[in-house]
XYZ file of C-alpha atoms in Angstrom:
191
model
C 1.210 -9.933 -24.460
C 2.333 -6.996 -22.122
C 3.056 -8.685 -19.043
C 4.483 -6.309 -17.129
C 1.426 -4.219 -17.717
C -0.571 -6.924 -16.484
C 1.523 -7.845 -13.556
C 1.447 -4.280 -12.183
C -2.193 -3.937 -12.738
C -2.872 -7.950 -10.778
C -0.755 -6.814 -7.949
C -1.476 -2.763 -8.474
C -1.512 -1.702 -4.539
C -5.386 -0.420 -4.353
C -5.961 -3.990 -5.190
C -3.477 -5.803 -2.462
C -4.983 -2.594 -0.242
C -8.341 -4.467 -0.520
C -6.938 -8.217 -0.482
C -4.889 -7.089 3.390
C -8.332 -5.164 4.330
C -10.433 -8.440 3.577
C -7.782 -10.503 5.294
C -7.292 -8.333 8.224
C -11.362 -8.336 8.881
C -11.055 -11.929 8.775
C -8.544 -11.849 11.370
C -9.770 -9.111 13.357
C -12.749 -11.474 15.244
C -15.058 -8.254 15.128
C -18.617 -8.811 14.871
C -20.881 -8.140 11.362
C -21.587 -4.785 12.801
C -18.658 -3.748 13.265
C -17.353 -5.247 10.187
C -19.808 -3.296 8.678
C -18.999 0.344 10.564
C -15.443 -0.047 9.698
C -16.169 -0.968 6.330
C -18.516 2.396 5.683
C -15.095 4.506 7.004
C -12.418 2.348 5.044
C -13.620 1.647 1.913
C -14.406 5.356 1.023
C -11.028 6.796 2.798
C -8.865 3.887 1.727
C -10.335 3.145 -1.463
C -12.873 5.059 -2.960
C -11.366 8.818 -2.180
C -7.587 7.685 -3.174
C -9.343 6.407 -6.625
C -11.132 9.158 -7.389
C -7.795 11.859 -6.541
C -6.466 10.081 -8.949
C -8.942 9.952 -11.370
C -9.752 13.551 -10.645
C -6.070 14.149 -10.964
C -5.463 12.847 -14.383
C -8.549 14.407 -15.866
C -7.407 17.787 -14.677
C -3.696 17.177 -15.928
C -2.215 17.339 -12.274
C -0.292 14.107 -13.403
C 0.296 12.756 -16.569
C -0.361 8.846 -16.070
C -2.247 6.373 -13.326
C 1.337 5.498 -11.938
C 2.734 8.748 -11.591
C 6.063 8.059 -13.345
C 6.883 12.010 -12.751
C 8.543 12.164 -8.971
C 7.458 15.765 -8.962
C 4.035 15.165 -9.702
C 3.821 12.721 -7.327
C 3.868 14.481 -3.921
C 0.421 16.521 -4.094
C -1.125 13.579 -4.700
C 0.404 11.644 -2.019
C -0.561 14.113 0.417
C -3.832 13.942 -0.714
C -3.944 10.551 -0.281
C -1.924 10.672 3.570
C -5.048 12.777 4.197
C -7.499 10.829 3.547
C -6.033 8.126 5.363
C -5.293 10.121 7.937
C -9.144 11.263 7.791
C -9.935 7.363 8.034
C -7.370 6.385 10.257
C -8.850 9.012 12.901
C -12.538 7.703 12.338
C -11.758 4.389 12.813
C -10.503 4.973 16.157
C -14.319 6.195 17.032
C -14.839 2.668 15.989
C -11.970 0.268 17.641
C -9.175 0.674 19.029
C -7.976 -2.551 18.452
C -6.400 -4.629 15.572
C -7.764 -3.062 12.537
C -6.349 0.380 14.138
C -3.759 -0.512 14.899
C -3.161 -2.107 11.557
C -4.508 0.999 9.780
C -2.198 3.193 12.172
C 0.722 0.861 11.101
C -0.038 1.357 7.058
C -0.393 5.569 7.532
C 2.585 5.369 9.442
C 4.274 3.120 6.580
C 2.957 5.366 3.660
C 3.754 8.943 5.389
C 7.462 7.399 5.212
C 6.637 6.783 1.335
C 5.895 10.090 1.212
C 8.437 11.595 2.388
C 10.733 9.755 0.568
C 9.208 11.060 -2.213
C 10.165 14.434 -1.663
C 13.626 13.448 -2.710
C 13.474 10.359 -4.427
C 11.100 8.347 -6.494
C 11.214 4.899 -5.776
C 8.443 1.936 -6.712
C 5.451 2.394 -4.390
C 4.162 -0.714 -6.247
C 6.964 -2.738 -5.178
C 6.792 -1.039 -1.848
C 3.317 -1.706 -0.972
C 3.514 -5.072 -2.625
C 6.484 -6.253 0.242
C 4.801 -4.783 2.880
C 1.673 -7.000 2.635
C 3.195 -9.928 1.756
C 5.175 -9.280 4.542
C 2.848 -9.312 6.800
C 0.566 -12.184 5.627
C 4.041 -13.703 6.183
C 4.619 -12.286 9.790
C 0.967 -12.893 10.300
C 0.435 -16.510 9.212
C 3.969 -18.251 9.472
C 7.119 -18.821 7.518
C 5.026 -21.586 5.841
C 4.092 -18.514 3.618
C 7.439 -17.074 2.349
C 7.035 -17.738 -1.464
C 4.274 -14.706 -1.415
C 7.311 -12.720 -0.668
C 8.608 -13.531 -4.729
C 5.441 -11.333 -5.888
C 7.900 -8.596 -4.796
C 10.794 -9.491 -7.052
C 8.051 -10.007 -9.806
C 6.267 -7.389 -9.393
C 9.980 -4.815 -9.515
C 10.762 -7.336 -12.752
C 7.429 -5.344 -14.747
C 8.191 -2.041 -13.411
C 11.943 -2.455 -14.896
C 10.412 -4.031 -17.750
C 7.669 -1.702 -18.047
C 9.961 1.171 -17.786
C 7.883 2.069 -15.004
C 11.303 2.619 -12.455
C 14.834 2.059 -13.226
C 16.048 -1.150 -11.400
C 17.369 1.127 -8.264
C 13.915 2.913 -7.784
C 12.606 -0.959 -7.518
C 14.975 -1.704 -4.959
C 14.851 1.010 -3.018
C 10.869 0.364 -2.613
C 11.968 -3.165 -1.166
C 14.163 -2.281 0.623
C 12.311 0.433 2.200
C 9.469 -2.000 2.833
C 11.778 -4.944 4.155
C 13.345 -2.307 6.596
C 10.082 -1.582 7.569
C 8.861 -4.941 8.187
C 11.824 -5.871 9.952
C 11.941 -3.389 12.123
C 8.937 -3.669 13.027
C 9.058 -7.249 13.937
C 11.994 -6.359 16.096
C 10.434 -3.580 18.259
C 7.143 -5.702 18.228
C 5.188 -3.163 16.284
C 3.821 -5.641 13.816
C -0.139 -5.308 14.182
């Protein structure tokens, strides 16, 4: 059995993208319609539009594979993707200005740093993404939730593994990520 294949694809970050979304409308105390408003703007800008550039881009041969393992093919894409959260992000605000902006502010914010990383380094936006949300359930919900924080480690295991990163690419996406989080916490920017 491939398990790092199957590790990156349980915890691939569209998927933990829908698991915070879910958990953040949970938490937002909105009412069904506007549950439902925000859900028309985020699941095609944060879902359905980054799925389909993708898609899109491997068909036309703009990248080679569904987790970009070519730094240089990667930022085109990621712009396209910064733009169509940035598209969402600015159509939600029409919608609320409170948590879920503020958390959907906090993610642009996070992945335009990804991005420009990028530009000069490829690190593991699996293992990124993957720390960011677990840190934040954790930040969100108490220390009693920690041990989501190894899904990290496991999930930069099967990208080494994989030969998806080398082991440095893996912990530079922590470490971005844990900077991130921390710093956040610190200047009391966590949504």
């Amino acid at each position: 059995m491939n398990y790092p294949l199957i590790i990156s694809r349980l915890f691939e970050p569209i998927i933990i993208v829908l698991f915070i979304l879910v958990l953040a409308l949970y938490r937002s105390g909105l009412n069904v319609r506007q549950v439902l408003l925000l859900l028309g703007v985020l699941i095609p800008f944060a879902i359905f539009i980054p799925i389909f550039i993708q898609l899109a881009s491997l068909k036309s041969k703009k990248i080679t594979d569904w987790d970009i393992k070519d730094r240089k093919q990667r930022p085109i894409i990621f712009f396209l993707l910064l733009l169509s959260n940035a598209i969402g992000l600015v159509l939600i605000r029409t919608i609320t200005s409170g948590f879920i902006f503020h958390l959907y502010a906090y993610c642009v914010a996070w992945f335009l740093g990804l991005f420009i990383i990028t530009l000069f380094y490829k690190i593991s936006g699996h293992v990124s993404m993957n720390m960011l949300v677990w840190g934040l359930v954790v930040a969100w919900y108490g220390e009693r939730f920690w041990p989501l924080l190894f899904i990290a480690p496991i999930m930069a295991w099967a990208r080494v593994k994989g030969k998806f990163h080398t082991p440095g690419q893996v912990f530079a996406g922590a470490a971005y990520s844990g900077l991130f989080i921390l710093l956040s916490i610190y200047f009391h920017l966590i949504p």
